[in-house]
Short mmCIF file of C-alpha atoms and ligand atoms in Angstrom, two decimals:
data_model
loop_
_atom_site.label_atom_id
_atom_site.label_comp_id
_atom_site.label_asym_id
_atom_site.label_seq_id
_atom_site.Cartn_x
_atom_site.Cartn_y
_atom_site.Cartn_z
CA UNK A 1 0.00 0.00 0.00
CA UNK A 2 1.38 3.41 -1.00
CA UNK A 3 0.81 6.71 0.79
CA UNK A 4 -2.46 8.58 1.33
CA UNK A 5 -3.23 11.41 -1.10
CA UNK A 6 -5.82 14.19 -0.91
CA UNK A 7 -8.04 14.36 -4.02
CA UNK A 8 -10.46 17.20 -4.70
CA UNK A 9 -12.94 17.19 -7.60
CA UNK A 10 -14.63 13.99 -8.80
CA UNK A 11 -16.10 15.25 -12.08
CA UNK A 12 -15.87 13.69 -15.55
CA UNK A 13 -12.07 13.75 -15.31
CA UNK A 14 -11.40 13.58 -11.59
CA UNK A 15 -13.32 10.34 -11.05
CA UNK A 16 -11.36 8.17 -13.53
CA UNK A 17 -8.10 9.81 -12.41
CA UNK A 18 -8.88 8.99 -8.77
CA UNK A 19 -9.66 5.41 -9.80
CA UNK A 20 -6.24 5.08 -11.41
CA UNK A 21 -4.49 6.39 -8.29
CA UNK A 22 -6.31 3.74 -6.27
CA UNK A 23 -5.37 1.13 -8.88
CA UNK A 24 -1.73 2.20 -8.46
CA UNK A 25 -1.99 1.47 -4.72
CA UNK A 26 -2.64 4.91 -3.20
CA UNK A 27 -5.38 5.54 -0.68
CA UNK A 28 -7.36 8.75 -1.04
CA UNK A 29 -8.97 11.41 1.11
CA UNK A 30 -11.55 12.75 -1.33
CA UNK A 31 -13.66 15.85 -1.37
CA UNK A 32 -16.35 16.59 -3.95
CA UNK A 33 -19.21 19.09 -3.83
CA UNK A 34 -21.59 16.18 -4.40
CA UNK A 35 -20.26 13.61 -1.94
CA UNK A 36 -22.15 10.66 -3.50
CA UNK A 37 -19.75 10.73 -6.48
CA UNK A 38 -17.25 8.99 -4.20
CA UNK A 39 -19.59 5.95 -4.09
CA UNK A 40 -18.10 4.97 -7.45
CA UNK A 41 -14.63 4.55 -5.92
CA UNK A 42 -13.27 1.42 -4.22
CA UNK A 43 -14.56 2.13 -0.71
CA UNK A 44 -11.76 0.40 1.17
CA UNK A 45 -9.27 2.86 -0.37
CA UNK A 46 -11.24 6.04 0.24
CA UNK A 47 -12.07 8.40 3.08
CA UNK A 48 -14.81 10.86 2.15
CA UNK A 49 -14.21 14.39 3.48
CA UNK A 50 -16.48 17.37 4.05
CA UNK A 51 -14.15 20.09 2.78
CA UNK A 52 -10.91 20.70 0.88
CA UNK A 53 -9.38 21.51 4.27
CA UNK A 54 -10.22 18.02 5.53
CA UNK A 55 -9.00 16.33 2.32
CA UNK A 56 -5.61 18.06 2.66
CA UNK A 57 -5.08 17.12 6.32
CA UNK A 58 -1.98 15.00 7.06
CA UNK A 59 -1.02 14.31 3.45
CA UNK A 60 2.15 15.05 1.48
CA UNK A 61 0.19 15.47 -1.77
CA UNK A 62 -3.20 16.90 -2.63
CA UNK A 63 -4.51 16.78 -6.21
CA UNK A 64 -7.17 19.20 -7.49
CA UNK A 65 -9.29 18.57 -10.61
CA UNK A 66 -11.97 21.28 -10.29
CA UNK A 67 -13.72 23.03 -13.16
CA UNK A 68 -12.27 26.55 -13.27
CA UNK A 69 -10.12 29.29 -11.76
CA UNK A 70 -12.52 30.82 -9.21
CA UNK A 71 -13.66 27.43 -7.90
CA UNK A 72 -10.07 26.25 -7.54
CA UNK A 73 -9.10 29.48 -5.72
CA UNK A 74 -11.96 28.96 -3.27
CA UNK A 75 -10.83 25.36 -2.67
CA UNK A 76 -7.30 26.61 -1.94
CA UNK A 77 -7.72 29.82 0.04
CA UNK A 78 -11.43 29.89 0.96
CA UNK A 79 -12.80 29.51 4.47
CA UNK A 80 -12.45 25.71 4.32
CA UNK A 81 -9.69 25.75 1.76
CA UNK A 82 -6.80 23.31 1.62
CA UNK A 83 -4.26 25.89 2.82
CA UNK A 84 -5.96 25.77 6.21
CA UNK A 85 -4.58 22.28 6.80
CA UNK A 86 -1.83 21.54 4.26
CA UNK A 87 1.39 20.94 6.17
CA UNK A 88 4.75 22.60 5.51
CA UNK A 89 6.61 21.00 2.63
CA UNK A 90 3.47 19.31 1.24
CA UNK A 91 2.57 19.64 -2.45
CA UNK A 92 -0.60 20.77 -4.23
CA UNK A 93 -0.78 19.19 -7.71
CA UNK A 94 -3.08 21.49 -9.70
CA UNK A 95 -4.49 19.70 -12.77
CA UNK A 96 -7.41 21.86 -13.97
CA UNK A 97 -7.26 23.99 -17.10
CA UNK A 98 -6.83 27.49 -15.65
CA UNK A 99 -5.07 30.75 -16.48
CA UNK A 100 -1.32 31.15 -15.89
CA UNK A 101 -2.15 34.13 -13.63
CA UNK A 102 -4.09 31.89 -11.26
CA UNK A 103 -1.15 29.50 -11.03
CA UNK A 104 1.22 32.38 -10.25
CA UNK A 105 -1.18 33.61 -7.55
CA UNK A 106 -1.68 30.17 -5.99
CA UNK A 107 2.05 29.47 -6.13
CA UNK A 108 2.66 32.65 -4.09
CA UNK A 109 0.01 31.62 -1.53
CA UNK A 110 1.67 28.23 -1.14
CA UNK A 111 5.07 29.89 -0.68
CA UNK A 112 3.64 31.99 2.17
CA UNK A 113 2.21 28.79 3.67
CA UNK A 114 5.49 26.87 3.41
CA UNK A 115 3.92 24.38 0.98
CA UNK A 116 4.47 23.83 -2.76
CA UNK A 117 2.39 24.32 -5.90
CA UNK A 118 2.86 22.10 -8.95
CA UNK A 119 1.09 22.92 -12.22
CA UNK A 120 0.03 19.77 -14.09
CA UNK A 121 -2.85 20.23 -16.58
CA UNK A 122 -3.84 17.30 -18.77
CA UNK A 123 -4.77 16.44 -22.35
CA UNK A 124 -7.30 13.67 -23.03
CA UNK A 125 -11.03 13.10 -22.56
CA UNK A 126 -12.56 11.01 -19.73
CA UNK A 127 -12.08 7.79 -21.76
CA UNK A 128 -8.36 8.58 -22.01
CA UNK A 129 -8.26 9.35 -18.28
CA UNK A 130 -9.90 5.96 -17.56
CA UNK A 131 -7.36 4.19 -19.78
CA UNK A 132 -4.43 6.00 -18.08
CA UNK A 133 -3.67 7.65 -21.42
CA UNK A 134 -3.57 11.32 -20.42
CA UNK A 135 -0.70 13.53 -21.52
CA UNK A 136 0.34 15.65 -18.57
CA UNK A 137 2.22 18.96 -18.90
CA UNK A 138 4.10 20.24 -15.87
CA UNK A 139 5.77 23.41 -14.62
CA UNK A 140 7.18 24.39 -11.25
CA UNK A 141 10.09 23.62 -8.97
CA UNK A 142 12.31 20.83 -10.43
CA UNK A 143 12.78 18.71 -7.31
CA UNK A 144 9.05 18.91 -6.51
CA UNK A 145 8.23 17.79 -10.06
CA UNK A 146 10.66 14.89 -9.81
CA UNK A 147 9.25 13.72 -6.48
CA UNK A 148 5.65 13.91 -7.75
CA UNK A 149 6.36 11.99 -10.97
CA UNK A 150 5.16 8.54 -9.79
CA UNK A 151 1.79 10.07 -8.88
CA UNK A 152 1.47 11.80 -12.25
CA UNK A 153 2.59 8.68 -14.11
CA UNK A 154 -0.18 6.70 -12.41
CA UNK A 155 -2.69 8.90 -14.24
CA UNK A 156 -1.18 9.29 -17.70
CA UNK A 157 0.89 7.87 -20.54
CA UNK A 158 3.47 10.64 -20.41
CA UNK A 159 4.63 13.68 -18.46
CA UNK A 160 6.22 16.54 -20.40
CA UNK A 161 7.90 19.41 -18.59
CA UNK A 162 7.83 23.11 -19.51
CA UNK A 163 10.14 24.69 -16.94
CA UNK A 164 10.06 26.31 -13.54
CA UNK A 165 7.57 29.17 -14.07
CA UNK A 166 4.29 28.07 -12.49
CA UNK A 167 2.12 29.38 -15.36
CA UNK A 168 4.06 27.76 -18.22
CA UNK A 169 2.15 24.47 -18.37
CA UNK A 170 -1.13 26.43 -18.31
CA UNK A 171 -0.04 28.39 -21.38
CA UNK A 172 0.73 25.12 -23.20
CA UNK A 173 -2.63 23.63 -22.17
CA UNK A 174 -4.54 26.73 -23.31
CA UNK A 175 -2.64 26.75 -26.63
CA UNK A 176 -3.36 23.03 -27.11
CA UNK A 177 -7.07 23.39 -26.46
CA UNK A 178 -7.14 26.30 -28.88
CA UNK A 179 -5.66 23.96 -31.51
CA UNK A 180 -8.23 21.26 -30.73
CA UNK A 181 -11.11 23.74 -30.99
CA UNK A 182 -9.83 25.24 -34.23
CA UNK A 183 -9.48 21.67 -35.60
CA UNK A 184 -13.07 20.85 -34.63
CA UNK A 185 -14.37 24.00 -36.31
CA UNK A 186 -12.34 23.20 -39.42
CA UNK A 187 -13.50 19.57 -39.59
CA UNK A 188 -17.13 20.50 -38.98
CA UNK A 189 -16.97 23.03 -41.82
CA UNK A 190 -15.18 20.61 -44.20
CA UNK A 191 -17.50 17.67 -43.49
CA UNK A 192 -20.56 19.90 -43.83
CA UNK A 193 -19.24 21.13 -47.17
CA UNK A 194 -18.94 17.48 -48.22
CA UNK A 195 -22.40 16.56 -46.94
CA UNK A 196 -24.06 19.47 -48.74
CA UNK A 197 -22.41 18.31 -51.92
CA UNK A 198 -23.44 14.68 -51.68
CA UNK A 199 -20.42 13.14 -49.94
CA UNK A 200 -20.75 10.92 -46.85
CA UNK A 201 -18.98 12.82 -44.02
CA UNK A 202 -18.12 9.52 -42.28
CA UNK A 203 -16.22 8.39 -45.34
CA UNK A 204 -14.42 11.74 -45.46
CA UNK A 205 -13.46 11.44 -41.78
CA UNK A 206 -12.15 7.90 -42.34
CA UNK A 207 -10.17 8.95 -45.39
CA UNK A 208 -8.56 12.06 -43.89
CA UNK A 209 -7.98 10.43 -40.50
CA UNK A 210 -6.06 7.54 -42.05
CA UNK A 211 -4.06 9.53 -44.63
CA UNK A 212 -3.39 13.30 -44.72
CA UNK A 213 -4.61 13.99 -41.18
CA UNK A 214 -3.33 10.87 -39.48
CA UNK A 215 -3.31 12.08 -35.86
CA UNK A 216 -5.41 11.38 -32.76
CA UNK A 217 -7.28 14.70 -32.71
CA UNK A 218 -8.43 14.38 -36.34
CA UNK A 219 -9.21 10.67 -35.92
CA UNK A 220 -11.10 10.85 -32.64
CA UNK A 221 -12.87 14.19 -32.94
CA UNK A 222 -13.27 13.71 -36.69
CA UNK A 223 -15.26 10.53 -36.10
CA UNK A 224 -17.47 12.15 -33.44
CA UNK A 225 -18.20 15.14 -35.70
CA UNK A 226 -18.82 13.06 -38.84
CA UNK A 227 -21.07 10.61 -36.94
CA UNK A 228 -22.82 13.51 -35.16
CA UNK A 229 -22.16 11.50 -32.01
CA UNK A 230 -22.49 13.95 -29.17
CA UNK A 231 -23.15 11.65 -26.23
CA UNK A 232 -22.05 10.72 -23.62
CA UNK A 233 -20.94 14.21 -22.62
CA UNK A 234 -17.18 14.03 -21.95
CA UNK A 235 -16.40 17.73 -21.87
CA UNK A 236 -19.10 20.35 -21.39
CA UNK A 237 -19.38 23.18 -23.93
CA UNK A 238 -19.40 25.70 -21.07
CA UNK A 239 -15.96 24.45 -19.95
CA UNK A 240 -14.76 24.57 -23.57
CA UNK A 241 -15.99 28.15 -23.64
CA UNK A 242 -13.96 28.81 -20.49
CA UNK A 243 -10.88 27.59 -22.42
CA UNK A 244 -11.73 29.73 -25.46
CA UNK A 245 -11.99 32.67 -23.07
CA UNK A 246 -8.63 31.78 -21.49
CA UNK A 247 -7.03 31.69 -24.96
CA UNK A 248 -8.66 34.96 -25.99
CA UNK A 249 -7.62 36.72 -22.77
CA UNK A 250 -4.05 35.43 -22.96
CA UNK A 251 -3.84 36.54 -26.61
CA UNK A 252 -5.02 40.03 -25.68
CA UNK A 253 -2.69 40.34 -22.69
CA UNK A 254 0.34 39.21 -24.67
CA UNK A 255 -0.65 41.18 -27.81
CA UNK A 256 -0.87 38.03 -29.92
CA UNK A 257 -3.36 38.43 -32.76
CA UNK A 258 -5.36 35.18 -32.99
CA UNK A 259 -8.27 35.64 -35.40
CA UNK A 260 -9.25 31.96 -35.02
CA UNK A 261 -9.68 32.47 -31.26
CA UNK A 262 -12.52 34.89 -31.99
CA UNK A 263 -14.24 32.28 -34.18
CA UNK A 264 -14.13 29.46 -31.64
CA UNK A 265 -15.07 31.85 -28.84
CA UNK A 266 -18.20 32.88 -30.77
CA UNK A 267 -19.04 29.30 -31.71
CA UNK A 268 -19.17 28.17 -28.08
CA UNK A 269 -20.79 31.40 -26.89
CA UNK A 270 -23.58 30.66 -29.37
CA UNK A 271 -23.98 27.14 -27.95
CA UNK A 272 -24.24 28.58 -24.44
CA UNK A 273 -26.69 31.30 -25.53
CA UNK A 274 -28.90 28.54 -26.96
CA UNK A 275 -28.91 26.71 -23.62
CA UNK A 276 -26.45 24.01 -24.72
CA UNK A 277 -23.65 24.73 -22.23
CA UNK A 278 -23.98 21.33 -20.54
CA UNK A 279 -23.82 19.44 -23.86
CA UNK A 280 -20.49 18.20 -25.23
CA UNK A 281 -18.24 20.79 -26.86
CA UNK A 282 -18.15 18.54 -29.96
CA UNK A 283 -21.86 19.25 -30.35
CA UNK A 284 -21.17 22.97 -29.97
CA UNK A 285 -18.92 22.82 -33.04
CA UNK A 286 -20.54 19.99 -35.02
CA UNK A 287 -24.16 21.00 -34.58
CA UNK A 288 -23.29 24.72 -34.64
CA UNK A 289 -21.83 24.40 -38.14
CA UNK A 290 -24.52 22.09 -39.59
CA UNK A 291 -27.22 24.33 -38.14
CA UNK A 292 -25.70 27.40 -39.83
CA UNK A 293 -25.69 25.43 -43.08
CA UNK A 294 -29.37 24.53 -42.76
CA UNK A 295 -28.76 20.79 -42.28
P1 NAD B 301 -16.78 18.49 -14.52
O1 NAD B 301 -17.73 19.62 -14.71
O2 NAD B 301 -17.19 17.13 -14.89
O3 NAD B 301 -16.30 18.47 -12.98
C1 NAD B 301 -15.98 19.67 -12.33
C2 NAD B 301 -15.59 19.43 -10.87
O4 NAD B 301 -15.60 20.72 -10.22
C3 NAD B 301 -16.54 18.54 -10.09
O5 NAD B 301 -15.81 17.85 -9.11
C4 NAD B 301 -17.49 19.54 -9.41
O6 NAD B 301 -18.04 19.03 -8.22
C5 NAD B 301 -16.52 20.67 -9.12
N1 NAD B 301 -17.24 21.95 -9.03
C6 NAD B 301 -17.86 22.61 -10.04
N2 NAD B 301 -18.41 23.74 -9.58
C7 NAD B 301 -18.15 23.78 -8.23
C8 NAD B 301 -18.45 24.69 -7.20
N3 NAD B 301 -19.15 25.80 -7.45
N4 NAD B 301 -18.00 24.41 -5.96
C9 NAD B 301 -17.30 23.28 -5.70
N5 NAD B 301 -16.96 22.38 -6.64
C10 NAD B 301 -17.40 22.63 -7.88
O7 NAD B 301 -15.44 18.94 -15.28
P2 NAD B 301 -14.31 18.00 -15.91
O8 NAD B 301 -14.67 17.71 -17.32
O9 NAD B 301 -13.98 16.91 -14.96
O10 NAD B 301 -13.08 19.05 -15.96
C11 NAD B 301 -12.28 19.34 -14.83
C12 NAD B 301 -11.11 20.21 -15.30
O11 NAD B 301 -10.33 19.45 -16.23
C13 NAD B 301 -11.52 21.49 -16.02
O12 NAD B 301 -10.62 22.51 -15.72
C14 NAD B 301 -11.42 21.08 -17.49
O13 NAD B 301 -11.23 22.20 -18.32
C15 NAD B 301 -10.23 20.14 -17.47
N6 NAD B 301 -10.18 19.13 -18.54
C16 NAD B 301 -11.30 18.44 -18.91
C17 NAD B 301 -11.21 17.47 -19.92
C18 NAD B 301 -12.43 16.69 -20.39
O14 NAD B 301 -12.38 16.12 -21.50
N7 NAD B 301 -13.50 16.61 -19.64
C19 NAD B 301 -9.97 17.19 -20.50
C20 NAD B 301 -8.84 17.88 -20.08
C21 NAD B 301 -8.95 18.84 -19.09
#
């Protein structure tokens, strides 16, 4: 049996990630807003907690997989936040997709507390998380990253480092999600063009995915878009919109013109305006484009 880890956030991603930590031999102190989510975990390996503070008590590592910046900040420095209990020298592994500014801020709070902050956002949908196939990007203090590696490796197929600055891995994650969203918009437009001109979009997706665009994003998202397969919901459109907003904001702050960011931002804003924020982001792009085209 390995050590006990705090784990906060059992959503679409957090739940399969927590399962893999248990599979790797860790025991967990879990906190989730809806406590019943923990019922899906191996009960002998889990202690269910009432707050982030409780989940971070007496552990060397606490992992967070919450939805967005403000919610993570509350879980760290709120009234019952993890900083209330996290011991000196302990490490907070922060795996949500958030802004680099939030990581810089949380890193400073941990420094004041005598604890450490490790940025470790992930690529991969819930199915990839379940199959331990996430790609994990890291940034932060080198020795902390090295020590935390076995924990990260229990949740993914690879860990790639981007330096010591706490916000670096967030920049890479935001840039990567921008590329995924732009690819979805592009595929939805191309397949719709085919469909309106008598070509089977599924055949187009198969062809491109196995030849010119032979890469996981085009293969996996291409199939979902071409098949108009939008369920089960793996990643909510409203969280995708959060990432489009993060990309747009970062582009503005760093004076980086990104015309495509405006397009994907609008696409998901439209989905949200139509009440589809809790549907999958693939539907936001796929259905958004076919709807515009009158299909
Ligand atoms: P989710 O909506 O399924 O889960 C969100 C988690 O945050 C849950 O544990 C929920 O209880 C908690 N939460 C939400 N609002 C809260 C509040 N007001 N107070 C307390 N807790 C609250 O989201 P997810 O898909 O698991 O994504 C989690 C993070 O991982 C996000 O930052 C997301 O961008 C990122 N991410 C998701 C995917 C994916 O495919 N789903 C892939 C890579 C990264």
